[in-house]
XYZ file of C-alpha atoms in Angstrom:
787
model
C 50.069 -17.431 45.119
C 48.846 -14.758 47.518
C 50.395 -11.752 45.869
C 46.989 -10.441 44.902
C 46.117 -10.058 48.601
C 49.110 -7.920 49.421
C 48.382 -4.634 51.271
C 50.506 -2.334 53.413
C 50.932 -3.259 57.060
C 49.353 -0.106 58.478
C 46.036 -0.739 56.669
C 43.998 -2.955 58.995
C 41.890 -5.643 57.301
C 39.668 -8.234 58.849
C 39.571 -11.869 57.810
C 36.245 -11.316 56.102
C 37.724 -8.508 54.025
C 40.555 -10.757 53.009
C 38.321 -13.506 51.718
C 35.760 -11.170 50.125
C 37.703 -8.534 48.325
C 35.532 -6.661 45.778
C 37.896 -6.604 42.846
C 40.571 -8.587 41.172
C 43.222 -6.709 39.224
C 45.157 -8.409 36.487
C 47.816 -7.113 34.144
C 48.691 -9.067 31.041
C 50.162 -7.638 27.895
C 49.868 -9.992 24.985
C 51.544 -9.691 21.628
C 50.344 -6.633 19.798
C 47.910 -5.604 22.551
C 48.063 -3.230 25.463
C 47.443 -4.367 29.014
C 43.853 -5.058 29.992
C 42.330 -5.050 33.453
C 40.010 -7.793 34.651
C 37.968 -6.487 37.578
C 35.060 -8.903 37.341
C 36.659 -12.266 38.065
C 36.825 -13.708 41.569
C 39.774 -15.067 43.531
C 40.554 -18.712 43.367
C 40.206 -20.481 46.755
C 43.878 -21.266 47.213
C 44.771 -17.573 46.598
C 42.594 -16.233 49.392
C 45.360 -16.125 52.030
C 46.548 -13.294 54.163
C 50.012 -11.851 53.817
C 52.160 -9.438 55.593
C 54.618 -6.856 54.590
C 58.056 -6.822 56.165
C 60.874 -4.416 55.832
C 63.918 -5.756 54.113
C 66.711 -3.280 54.115
C 69.958 -3.621 52.370
C 73.008 -1.345 52.193
C 73.752 -2.377 48.664
C 71.933 -2.009 45.402
C 68.121 -2.125 45.673
C 67.817 -4.476 42.805
C 70.310 -6.933 44.298
C 68.547 -6.851 47.643
C 65.241 -7.586 46.034
C 66.747 -10.487 44.166
C 68.231 -12.006 47.301
C 64.957 -11.601 49.125
C 63.123 -13.401 46.329
C 65.638 -16.217 46.300
C 65.518 -16.658 50.066
C 61.787 -16.815 50.474
C 61.158 -20.258 49.014
C 61.253 -22.414 52.156
C 58.589 -22.293 54.881
C 61.167 -21.482 57.602
C 64.847 -20.903 58.054
C 67.093 -23.925 58.299
C 68.849 -24.681 61.622
C 72.099 -23.345 60.367
C 70.426 -19.996 59.554
C 70.380 -20.420 55.840
C 67.316 -20.580 53.598
C 66.599 -23.495 51.331
C 67.067 -23.060 47.601
C 64.231 -21.264 45.890
C 62.069 -23.067 43.371
C 61.938 -19.914 41.258
C 65.721 -19.873 41.127
C 65.934 -23.485 40.064
C 63.114 -23.040 37.540
C 63.180 -21.588 34.072
C 65.766 -18.849 33.688
C 63.516 -16.962 31.309
C 60.672 -16.981 33.845
C 62.991 -15.745 36.598
C 64.396 -13.033 34.395
C 60.885 -11.890 33.511
C 59.925 -11.787 37.145
C 63.040 -9.768 38.041
C 62.207 -7.307 35.287
C 58.701 -6.845 36.686
C 60.125 -6.448 40.190
C 62.529 -3.752 39.060
C 59.668 -1.875 37.413
C 57.752 -2.075 40.667
C 60.735 -0.741 42.573
C 61.016 2.169 40.151
C 57.312 3.085 40.525
C 57.561 3.031 44.316
C 60.584 5.331 44.350
C 59.347 7.594 41.570
C 57.805 10.230 43.800
C 60.921 10.471 45.879
C 63.080 11.044 42.830
C 60.872 13.808 41.491
C 60.662 15.736 44.773
C 63.610 16.622 47.005
C 61.362 17.631 49.926
C 60.508 15.285 52.778
C 57.313 13.341 51.818
C 54.513 13.551 54.318
C 52.424 10.644 55.569
C 49.722 11.096 52.940
C 52.214 10.981 50.109
C 53.824 7.870 51.597
C 50.430 6.210 51.899
C 49.502 7.023 48.296
C 52.859 5.726 47.138
C 52.351 2.458 48.982
C 48.820 2.143 47.599
C 50.041 2.481 44.026
C 52.741 -0.033 44.767
C 50.144 -2.492 46.021
C 48.095 -2.178 42.834
C 51.152 -2.586 40.663
C 52.308 -5.603 42.650
C 48.990 -7.285 42.156
C 49.195 -6.649 38.432
C 52.723 -8.061 38.320
C 51.616 -11.128 40.193
C 48.799 -11.851 37.741
C 51.118 -11.319 34.787
C 53.622 -13.667 36.403
C 50.953 -16.335 36.854
C 49.840 -16.075 33.233
C 53.358 -16.351 31.846
C 54.432 -18.963 34.438
C 51.606 -21.480 34.935
C 53.904 -23.872 36.767
C 54.266 -21.494 39.683
C 50.556 -21.429 40.365
C 50.919 -23.819 43.322
C 52.932 -21.352 45.369
C 51.957 -18.283 47.333
C 53.756 -15.044 46.797
C 54.133 -12.387 49.454
C 55.128 -8.829 48.796
C 57.233 -7.182 51.468
C 57.951 -3.502 51.789
C 59.249 -1.126 54.363
C 56.894 -0.517 57.257
C 55.958 3.019 58.274
C 57.729 2.660 61.567
C 61.038 1.719 60.022
C 60.730 4.578 57.576
C 60.224 7.041 60.418
C 63.310 5.768 62.273
C 65.401 5.989 59.168
C 64.124 9.475 58.481
C 65.048 10.556 62.038
C 68.589 9.311 61.769
C 69.344 11.152 58.610
C 67.097 14.148 57.805
C 69.257 15.310 54.954
C 69.289 12.003 53.191
C 67.994 11.665 49.659
C 64.246 11.085 49.206
C 64.973 7.614 47.868
C 65.790 6.538 51.436
C 62.246 7.438 52.551
C 60.598 4.993 50.163
C 62.214 1.642 50.113
C 61.831 -0.671 47.119
C 59.286 -3.452 47.509
C 60.869 -6.858 47.918
C 59.281 -10.079 46.675
C 59.525 -13.326 48.630
C 57.831 -16.693 48.272
C 57.031 -18.216 51.689
C 55.949 -21.798 51.946
C 52.824 -21.007 53.920
C 50.635 -17.915 54.006
C 50.643 -15.948 57.245
C 47.228 -14.355 57.572
C 47.619 -13.669 61.284
C 49.934 -10.724 60.672
C 47.843 -9.139 57.830
C 46.399 -5.838 59.020
C 45.059 -3.669 56.210
C 42.373 -1.000 56.170
C 40.434 -1.538 52.906
C 38.663 1.812 53.164
C 41.941 3.675 52.681
C 42.625 1.884 49.409
C 39.106 2.015 47.831
C 39.726 5.354 46.092
C 42.825 4.102 44.312
C 41.212 0.780 43.418
C 38.088 2.455 41.964
C 40.231 4.734 39.791
C 42.206 1.749 38.648
C 38.967 -0.166 37.875
C 37.580 2.757 35.885
C 40.690 2.860 33.739
C 40.419 -0.903 33.325
C 36.838 -0.701 32.031
C 37.818 2.004 29.558
C 40.635 -0.216 28.320
C 38.283 -3.165 27.827
C 35.757 -1.010 25.971
C 38.516 0.298 23.722
C 39.654 -3.247 22.983
C 36.106 -4.337 22.128
C 35.544 -1.400 19.826
C 38.832 -1.437 17.968
C 39.655 -5.124 17.816
C 36.659 -7.108 18.973
C 33.785 -5.962 16.778
C 35.658 -4.950 13.618
C 38.007 -7.908 13.687
C 35.139 -10.320 14.288
C 33.198 -8.823 11.392
C 36.165 -9.058 9.037
C 36.869 -12.613 10.168
C 33.277 -13.692 9.605
C 33.196 -11.975 6.224
C 36.400 -13.705 5.127
C 35.081 -17.052 6.360
C 31.812 -16.583 4.484
C 33.715 -15.620 1.351
C 35.893 -18.714 1.545
C 32.872 -20.955 2.069
C 31.022 -19.382 -0.828
C 33.970 -19.741 -3.205
C 34.105 -23.452 -2.420
C 30.432 -24.130 -3.217
C 29.074 -25.740 -6.370
C 26.830 -22.750 -6.870
C 29.845 -20.453 -7.253
C 31.400 -22.899 -9.712
C 28.185 -22.880 -11.710
C 28.052 -19.070 -11.688
C 31.663 -18.923 -12.829
C 30.906 -21.311 -15.679
C 27.882 -19.243 -16.680
C 29.973 -16.074 -16.678
C 32.754 -17.579 -18.782
C 30.551 -19.539 -21.215
C 30.036 -17.609 -24.438
C 27.500 -20.163 -25.639
C 25.348 -19.679 -22.552
C 25.593 -15.891 -22.891
C 24.448 -16.052 -26.508
C 21.341 -18.016 -25.549
C 20.577 -15.729 -22.603
C 20.887 -12.480 -24.560
C 18.977 -13.870 -27.535
C 16.086 -15.215 -25.470
C 15.960 -12.014 -23.428
C 15.783 -9.964 -26.613
C 12.990 -12.158 -27.950
C 11.100 -11.565 -24.693
C 11.562 -7.806 -25.191
C 10.129 -8.069 -28.700
C 7.194 -10.068 -27.296
C 6.590 -7.318 -24.718
C 6.455 -4.721 -27.492
C 3.972 -6.869 -29.402
C 1.796 -7.191 -26.286
C 1.759 -3.418 -25.849
C 0.706 -2.946 -29.468
C -2.024 -5.561 -29.106
C -3.441 -4.913 -25.644
C -2.178 -1.445 -24.757
C -3.167 0.640 -27.784
C -6.881 1.271 -28.258
C -7.885 -0.283 -24.919
C -9.612 1.572 -22.111
C -7.645 1.869 -18.882
C -8.648 3.208 -15.483
C -6.326 6.203 -15.368
C -3.808 8.315 -17.202
C -1.111 6.646 -15.104
C -1.261 3.670 -17.454
C -0.850 5.949 -20.448
C 2.317 7.385 -18.915
C 3.472 3.899 -17.942
C 2.930 2.432 -21.414
C 4.548 5.484 -22.954
C 7.631 5.108 -20.748
C 7.828 1.304 -20.961
C 7.558 1.239 -24.748
C 10.350 3.798 -25.067
C 12.486 1.890 -22.559
C 11.897 -1.415 -24.342
C 12.992 0.136 -27.619
C 16.339 1.151 -26.145
C 16.823 -2.094 -24.204
C 15.985 -4.030 -27.375
C 18.801 -2.270 -29.193
C 21.278 -2.910 -26.348
C 20.468 -6.600 -25.861
C 20.179 -7.354 -29.554
C 23.491 -5.676 -30.281
C 25.161 -7.585 -27.453
C 23.773 -10.876 -28.791
C 25.159 -10.282 -32.274
C 28.523 -9.202 -30.797
C 28.746 -12.455 -28.832
C 27.903 -14.518 -31.908
C 30.563 -12.730 -33.938
C 33.097 -13.164 -31.118
C 32.274 -16.866 -30.859
C 32.777 -17.290 -34.601
C 36.176 -15.609 -34.279
C 37.133 -17.835 -31.333
C 36.081 -20.913 -33.312
C 38.338 -19.859 -36.189
C 41.253 -19.376 -33.781
C 40.823 -22.939 -32.523
C 39.793 -24.820 -35.667
C 41.860 -23.213 -38.413
C 45.236 -24.892 -38.618
C 46.800 -22.020 -40.574
C 45.602 -19.526 -37.979
C 43.766 -16.243 -38.270
C 44.966 -12.742 -38.911
C 45.992 -10.827 -35.816
C 44.069 -7.845 -37.151
C 40.812 -9.808 -37.138
C 41.092 -10.424 -33.378
C 42.703 -7.169 -32.259
C 41.007 -4.473 -34.402
C 37.366 -3.924 -33.273
C 34.711 -2.671 -35.695
C 32.167 -0.045 -34.524
C 29.008 -1.612 -33.033
C 29.939 -5.149 -34.095
C 33.424 -5.161 -32.496
C 34.849 -8.464 -33.836
C 33.277 -8.805 -37.281
C 33.706 -12.424 -38.298
C 33.147 -13.405 -41.920
C 30.548 -16.022 -40.984
C 26.986 -14.648 -40.904
C 28.004 -11.112 -41.804
C 24.944 -10.425 -43.998
C 22.491 -11.625 -41.357
C 24.378 -9.593 -38.800
C 23.968 -6.364 -40.756
C 20.295 -7.092 -41.410
C 19.684 -7.682 -37.725
C 21.389 -4.435 -36.736
C 19.251 -2.577 -39.272
C 16.131 -4.147 -37.723
C 17.274 -3.002 -34.266
C 17.615 0.577 -35.491
C 14.234 0.336 -37.204
C 12.547 -0.800 -33.978
C 14.059 2.076 -32.033
C 12.857 4.568 -34.663
C 9.315 3.179 -34.905
C 8.884 2.975 -31.129
C 10.087 6.566 -30.853
C 7.562 7.603 -33.525
C 4.834 5.624 -31.737
C 5.505 7.570 -28.549
C 5.065 10.844 -30.412
C 1.759 9.832 -31.995
C 0.305 8.185 -28.905
C -2.486 10.213 -27.247
C -4.875 9.997 -24.297
C -8.652 10.155 -24.839
C -10.763 10.361 -21.637
C -13.710 7.942 -21.487
C -16.340 7.165 -18.842
C -15.874 4.270 -16.467
C -18.155 2.335 -14.137
C -18.844 4.063 -10.816
C -20.888 1.308 -9.193
C -24.456 0.152 -8.614
C -26.827 2.737 -7.134
C -30.637 3.020 -6.755
C -32.812 4.301 -9.584
C -36.417 4.383 -10.828
C -36.989 2.176 -13.904
C -39.592 3.302 -16.433
C -43.026 1.695 -16.487
C -46.290 2.826 -18.080
C -49.287 1.306 -16.354
C -51.489 4.339 -17.143
C -51.893 6.699 -20.034
C -49.912 9.925 -19.710
C -51.616 13.298 -20.014
C -51.244 14.854 -23.473
C -51.932 18.495 -22.821
C -53.221 20.972 -25.404
C -50.562 23.103 -27.034
C -48.038 20.302 -26.790
C -46.279 21.556 -29.927
C -45.504 24.945 -28.377
C -44.151 23.213 -25.273
C -41.948 21.024 -27.424
C -40.718 24.057 -29.315
C -39.670 25.737 -26.095
C -38.109 22.543 -24.782
C -35.960 22.188 -27.880
C -34.737 25.759 -27.870
C -31.380 25.038 -26.209
C -31.200 21.298 -26.814
C -29.174 19.017 -29.025
C -30.353 16.020 -30.940
C -28.541 13.786 -28.419
C -31.027 14.878 -25.770
C -33.711 12.880 -27.568
C -31.818 10.151 -29.379
C -28.936 9.195 -31.638
C -28.989 10.288 -35.292
C -29.051 7.567 -37.922
C -28.237 7.748 -41.579
C -31.955 8.227 -42.357
C -33.619 8.962 -39.035
C -33.269 8.819 -35.234
C -33.116 6.060 -32.626
C -33.849 6.908 -28.998
C -35.583 5.860 -25.806
C -35.571 6.088 -22.006
C -34.626 3.619 -19.263
C -34.501 4.989 -15.694
C -34.198 8.043 -13.507
C -31.337 8.295 -10.967
C -31.858 8.426 -7.193
C -28.181 9.065 -6.439
C -25.658 11.585 -7.699
C -22.107 10.176 -7.271
C -20.697 12.832 -9.607
C -21.831 16.121 -11.112
C -21.935 14.430 -14.497
C -22.733 10.732 -14.780
C -24.702 8.172 -16.744
C -26.899 5.247 -15.833
C -27.461 2.083 -17.833
C -30.628 0.046 -17.592
C -33.120 -1.830 -19.728
C -35.718 0.524 -21.157
C -38.129 1.357 -23.963
C -36.601 2.334 -27.321
C -37.962 3.715 -30.570
C -36.756 4.217 -34.115
C -37.806 6.885 -36.609
C -37.291 7.071 -40.339
C -38.260 10.042 -42.566
C -38.049 10.393 -46.340
C -38.959 13.780 -47.895
C -39.549 14.701 -51.573
C -42.032 16.335 -54.027
C -40.807 19.887 -53.479
C -43.098 22.519 -55.010
C -44.371 26.063 -54.570
C -47.188 26.388 -52.060
C -50.694 27.053 -53.223
C -51.466 30.733 -53.359
C -53.322 31.941 -50.304
C -51.974 29.291 -47.978
C -49.204 31.512 -46.642
C -49.339 32.709 -43.018
C -45.653 33.459 -42.351
C -45.186 30.352 -40.152
C -43.899 26.854 -40.580
C -46.977 24.710 -41.186
C -47.649 20.959 -40.845
C -50.521 18.827 -42.084
C -51.040 15.043 -41.831
C -52.357 13.397 -44.947
C -52.591 9.740 -43.747
C -51.647 7.319 -40.896
C -51.186 3.526 -41.083
C -50.695 1.421 -37.908
C -49.208 -2.106 -37.450
C -49.060 -2.936 -33.732
C -45.934 -1.133 -32.461
C -45.242 0.434 -35.838
C -47.045 3.121 -37.787
C -46.410 5.249 -40.866
C -47.754 8.694 -41.696
C -47.493 11.222 -44.526
C -46.951 14.806 -43.398
C -46.874 17.886 -45.604
C -44.493 20.633 -44.520
C -44.843 24.233 -45.738
C -41.830 26.512 -45.363
C -42.499 30.291 -45.335
C -40.979 32.651 -47.894
C -37.496 33.873 -47.072
C -36.747 30.964 -44.739
C -35.694 28.315 -47.273
C -32.758 27.901 -49.677
C -34.731 27.505 -52.919
C -33.397 30.715 -54.435
C -35.668 30.645 -57.514
C -38.697 30.867 -55.263
C -37.136 32.609 -52.318
C -40.069 35.019 -52.028
C -42.641 32.251 -52.034
C -43.692 29.504 -49.630
C -42.728 26.008 -50.679
C -44.141 22.665 -49.639
C -42.505 19.266 -49.275
C -44.072 15.905 -48.585
C -42.452 13.611 -45.983
C -43.207 9.978 -45.121
C -42.415 9.082 -41.522
C -42.171 5.543 -40.094
C -42.086 4.803 -36.374
C -41.259 1.544 -34.486
C -40.742 0.546 -30.810
C -38.816 -2.190 -29.008
C -36.507 -3.120 -26.095
C -32.942 -1.902 -25.567
C -30.328 -1.309 -22.877
C -29.981 2.449 -22.813
C -27.265 4.599 -21.274
C -28.465 8.125 -20.534
C -26.364 10.958 -19.142
C -27.442 13.284 -16.337
C -26.231 16.574 -14.911
C -26.527 17.988 -11.404
C -26.193 21.536 -10.139
C -25.323 23.140 -6.809
C -28.939 23.142 -5.670
C -29.391 19.419 -6.250
C -31.228 19.644 -9.523
C -30.919 16.694 -11.921
C -31.668 16.890 -15.642
C -31.490 14.363 -18.425
C -28.581 15.355 -20.623
C -28.262 13.011 -23.607
C -28.343 9.439 -24.826
C -24.844 7.961 -24.605
C -25.432 4.558 -26.170
C -28.051 1.972 -26.977
C -27.646 -1.783 -27.152
C -30.351 -3.447 -29.237
C -30.299 -7.227 -29.377
C -26.511 -7.318 -28.852
C -25.700 -4.427 -31.215
C -24.391 -1.272 -29.560
C -24.867 2.118 -31.150
C -22.583 4.719 -29.607
C -23.017 8.453 -29.435
C -20.982 10.115 -32.166
C -20.731 6.885 -34.148
C -24.384 6.218 -35.036
C -24.620 7.696 -38.546
C -23.470 4.486 -40.300
C -26.596 2.738 -38.990
C -29.933 2.976 -40.839
C -33.531 2.493 -39.868
C -33.823 -0.845 -41.671
C -31.089 -2.364 -39.479
C -32.740 -0.992 -36.338
C -36.118 -2.383 -37.394
C -34.579 -5.826 -37.850
C -32.981 -5.632 -34.422
C -36.260 -4.672 -32.723
C -38.193 -7.446 -34.440
C -41.919 -7.951 -33.757
C -43.014 -6.540 -30.425
C -46.565 -6.234 -29.161
C -45.711 -5.135 -25.626
C -45.652 -1.433 -26.372
C -48.803 -1.099 -28.469
C -50.312 1.222 -25.866
C -47.279 3.526 -25.984
C -47.435 3.461 -29.789
C -51.026 4.641 -29.647
C -50.033 7.510 -27.347
C -47.308 8.526 -29.802
C -49.872 8.511 -32.651
C -52.179 10.726 -30.603
C -49.397 13.140 -29.866
C -48.356 13.185 -33.514
C -51.829 14.190 -34.588
C -51.934 16.953 -31.996
C -48.517 18.378 -32.877
C -48.421 18.003 -36.691
C -51.991 17.980 -37.949
C -52.887 21.489 -39.138
C -50.489 23.338 -36.848
C -48.209 26.333 -37.385
C -45.093 27.380 -35.475
C -43.441 30.746 -35.596
C -39.855 31.895 -35.185
C -38.156 32.949 -31.969
C -35.097 34.955 -30.939
C -35.061 36.832 -34.253
C -34.538 33.648 -36.290
C -36.271 32.779 -39.570
C -37.154 29.221 -38.532
C -39.138 27.487 -35.815
C -37.162 25.899 -32.984
C -39.160 22.670 -33.299
C -37.868 22.309 -36.852
C -34.342 23.719 -36.310
C -32.529 20.537 -37.371
C -33.683 21.169 -40.960
C -31.505 24.291 -41.069
C -27.834 25.067 -41.570
C -25.668 27.695 -39.862
C -26.855 30.262 -42.463
C -30.235 30.248 -40.683
C -32.260 28.927 -43.628
C -34.189 25.730 -44.117
C -32.375 23.432 -46.498
C -34.847 21.317 -48.383
C -32.375 18.463 -48.663
C -32.377 18.268 -44.841
C -36.093 18.517 -44.249
C -36.143 14.848 -43.239
C -33.807 15.641 -40.349
C -36.113 18.335 -39.006
C -39.139 16.023 -39.184
C -37.333 13.075 -37.548
C -36.072 15.286 -34.722
C -39.554 16.749 -34.123
C -41.096 13.256 -33.795
C -38.210 12.207 -31.488
C -38.947 15.165 -29.223
C -42.576 14.046 -29.044
C -41.643 10.443 -28.245
C -39.196 11.594 -25.573
C -41.934 13.687 -23.941
C -44.314 10.699 -23.850
C -41.674 8.352 -22.404
C -40.887 10.803 -19.618
C -44.429 10.282 -18.274
C -43.392 7.061 -16.487
C -44.604 5.651 -13.170
C -42.154 6.243 -10.288
C -43.499 3.668 -7.857
C -40.929 0.984 -8.637
C -37.317 1.028 -7.417
C -34.311 -0.807 -8.833
C -30.522 -0.740 -8.993
C -28.773 0.701 -12.016
C -25.193 0.758 -13.194
C -23.745 4.260 -12.875
C -21.006 5.370 -15.233
C -19.000 8.588 -15.114
C -15.835 10.374 -16.074
C -13.547 9.348 -13.229
C -10.146 9.456 -14.908
C -10.448 6.514 -17.258
C -9.501 6.784 -20.885
C -8.258 5.103 -24.014
C -4.682 5.132 -25.342
C -4.948 5.837 -29.036
C -2.421 5.856 -31.868
C -2.792 6.046 -35.639
C -3.216 2.692 -37.292
C -0.320 3.120 -39.706
C 2.078 3.842 -36.832
C 0.999 0.687 -35.013
C 1.348 -1.345 -38.216
C 4.835 0.057 -38.872
C 5.995 -0.790 -35.345
C 4.565 -4.295 -35.573
C 6.305 -4.841 -38.923
C 9.675 -3.800 -37.522
C 9.242 -6.211 -34.602
C 8.521 -9.097 -36.989
C 11.518 -8.275 -39.212
C 13.831 -8.083 -36.218
C 12.571 -11.388 -34.825
C 13.104 -13.198 -38.115
C 16.607 -11.757 -38.539
C 17.587 -12.737 -35.010
C 16.326 -16.297 -35.332
C 18.147 -16.672 -38.645
C 21.381 -15.421 -37.112
C 21.059 -17.760 -34.124
C 20.267 -20.765 -36.319
C 23.237 -20.052 -38.602
C 25.599 -19.851 -35.622
C 24.183 -23.086 -34.185
C 24.855 -24.944 -37.454
C 28.393 -23.654 -38.007
C 29.731 -23.510 -34.467
C 27.421 -24.252 -31.571
C 30.043 -23.269 -29.002
C 32.179 -25.410 -26.741
C 34.698 -25.235 -23.890
C 37.647 -24.688 -26.215
C 35.828 -21.841 -27.951
C 34.923 -20.324 -24.578
C 38.565 -20.436 -23.504
C 39.665 -18.786 -26.735
C 36.938 -16.171 -26.379
C 38.358 -15.143 -22.990
C 41.477 -13.731 -24.600
C 39.304 -11.875 -27.120
C 37.343 -10.269 -24.299
C 40.289 -9.343 -22.061
C 43.529 -7.775 -23.359
C 45.308 -8.943 -20.216
C 44.333 -12.549 -20.943
C 45.554 -12.144 -24.513
C 48.916 -10.859 -23.305
C 49.227 -13.844 -20.979
C 48.350 -16.354 -23.695
C 50.999 -14.816 -25.970
C 53.710 -14.960 -23.303
C 55.711 -17.732 -25.023
C 56.484 -15.865 -28.198
C 54.680 -12.596 -28.345
C 57.728 -10.402 -28.869
C 59.123 -12.452 -31.759
C 55.691 -12.979 -33.266
C 54.535 -9.350 -33.333
C 57.650 -7.995 -34.956
C 58.410 -4.365 -35.705
C 57.486 -1.817 -38.348
C 60.430 -1.064 -40.593
C 58.678 1.800 -42.336
C 58.497 5.342 -41.069
C 54.729 5.253 -41.091
C 53.651 4.382 -37.548
C 49.973 5.292 -37.851
C 47.163 2.929 -36.734
C 46.415 2.193 -40.361
C 49.994 1.071 -40.952
C 49.903 -1.071 -37.808
C 46.695 -2.678 -39.049
C 48.334 -3.544 -42.388
C 51.328 -4.953 -40.558
C 49.228 -7.221 -38.293
C 47.123 -8.429 -41.195
C 50.028 -10.595 -42.393
C 50.687 -12.043 -38.921
C 48.745 -15.263 -38.291
C 48.061 -16.724 -34.860
C 46.331 -19.810 -33.549
C 44.916 -20.761 -30.174
C 45.612 -24.250 -28.886
C 48.020 -26.427 -26.930
C 51.680 -25.565 -26.860
C 53.746 -28.129 -28.730
C 56.280 -28.170 -25.880
C 53.712 -29.469 -23.354
C 52.299 -32.249 -25.524
C 54.244 -34.904 -23.668
C 53.179 -33.616 -20.246
C 50.135 -35.037 -18.448
C 48.562 -31.578 -18.367
C 48.913 -29.294 -21.343
C 49.256 -25.518 -21.628
C 46.965 -23.436 -23.840
C 48.666 -20.555 -25.638
C 48.082 -18.078 -28.433
C 50.985 -18.216 -30.790
C 52.377 -19.016 -34.169
C 50.416 -21.800 -35.912
C 53.526 -23.972 -36.213
C 54.083 -23.904 -32.453
C 50.455 -24.554 -31.508
C 48.621 -27.855 -31.743
C 44.916 -28.596 -31.864
C 43.001 -28.764 -28.616
C 42.183 -32.295 -27.507
C 38.860 -32.504 -25.659
C 40.078 -35.513 -23.666
C 43.193 -33.820 -22.280
C 43.446 -31.555 -19.283
C 44.846 -28.081 -19.598
C 45.959 -25.407 -17.231
């Protein structure tokens, strides 16, 4: 057809314009959709023909004239007798012709619309706009006609309308005529051959109308894509995916897992056992173990509390499933049926409380409550204790003693000043009967303000035993604390000496002789050896570094920690050191220093005290020497001397030491009895759960029939459906006035029901499972099929 090339006669158009029109307009209104405009497609080759518009005037009805014009335009030319040949459209489908007439009448109405609305004479511009709109509508009608009438695609359609010249003549003859006479209806004819020689259209005059029409068309397509294209496609794909998924074996397996009570029992039980194992792991590896930060303390605290609550939930669900499965088994296996109350009246926590395994069930629930309580108590007692952690490997100066250190005169006074503000940890770790100490390395890096370094070094051990307390000889008093060495014995790296200590009057706790000096004899033993020593250091804002204290010492695999060294004694330390001849030179330097500091020397008080600072560890907070602690003062004084000698090391060597510091690490601690109580509750709960599971496995073990019966116990709607055959007659009514829940429970206790195959469907190939009166229900046959 060539209807899509129709243009008014007074619009000139070249042949090139005819064959290369920029747009194609189509109008098709499908079922449930509004018309859409296709402006992108190109013309088919056999549609690219020129047409002409001709004026067809009739004195009768416009619709009738249009119809006659359409019917007479089938043949290529008029017959010799002046009559047209029959039209193919007329002889075709009546429904197609009727549809085309309807479209033609609409076109005629749109062309004459402006004339009906305005009684004034339309000017040329209005006539041209009216014809342009008619052209666009005609093209749309033609495309719609082609879509609905594919058989007519081999014909060309020409649209004819009144020419401007004819309209002017008609307007001159009758100026007072109605405006409908100025705009004639467009007539449709179907010539046999296209006549492009008479087509004369100016495309520039119609571009404005066509662009507006194309814009509206694009908006229509966008609206269709948004409202129906995207959303409908998404819903269609979703529905298709859903249908495919529901037909897979995986979905069937998931459905079986969901409906299988036996599988659920195993899953909940094993999950609960895993929760109990997690609690045991926390008690074993989380409490009392050093972690890198307080985050782990908070995590363990939160996880343990969460596990306690999840343990209660999963354990309770497991015992509920076991009780429900027992009840379902009784519904299937018992020929006389079960009480309706036992399947319809839930018990708190347990829900369906079957008679089988009731004792184990109560014991298990008690264990669940006990776990929750003990874990809650564990969380209250749990605490965080900061501890040092490894900072890395940094450079240091290890100790070495190639030359003898200088032992200056007045060393005792220096030591007394050095010990004024010190603690015993600055020189060593206190033992049950002495001191153990040493020195390893000096730091060359300061990663933190407070840190420690660990390295192999030189260690010593000191033991002092004091006794023979007596009043000092008259005339020996000088108001100071006096020392005198009686003897010295040396064995390689070990020596022993006897030192007499004289305490001035008023400075000791011997009340009977408070106004007199007293003397006490002490035997000191000294030994040296190797050890891995951890020593703490402090830094200040000006870069100063001082040795703070001894943190720990590891001697031959035995570690003595600061604050936990008192249980160790000198004999154990001596055994750990063994025989060592490497430090004989250092031992000799210690002996020389001992003679200089304690042989015939006296030390006075300072800062208004009654004791000498060098001997301050023999005192108590009351400021007096306590003769029972004289050994501590002597051991500390010798440790100060040894520490001074060991600090005279050679700094020529360099090494790498392990640096340790307080960088957020700590230990999660809890009282031992709380941990033991929690562990006991976990064990009790585990035993009760395994016993309950084993008892259920022996008595029931599950099965498809039990799973089907359990469905009606889980869902009231399923129970109503299974009782559809006789529920009303079976339940009965209460004849008493008491309608309380307790009365209903008593009433349903006497009503027995059974789950199985309906007796009426026994003869059928496929049976029906129902919940009803035991006499009307038969046992389930595993070999039969059921709905």
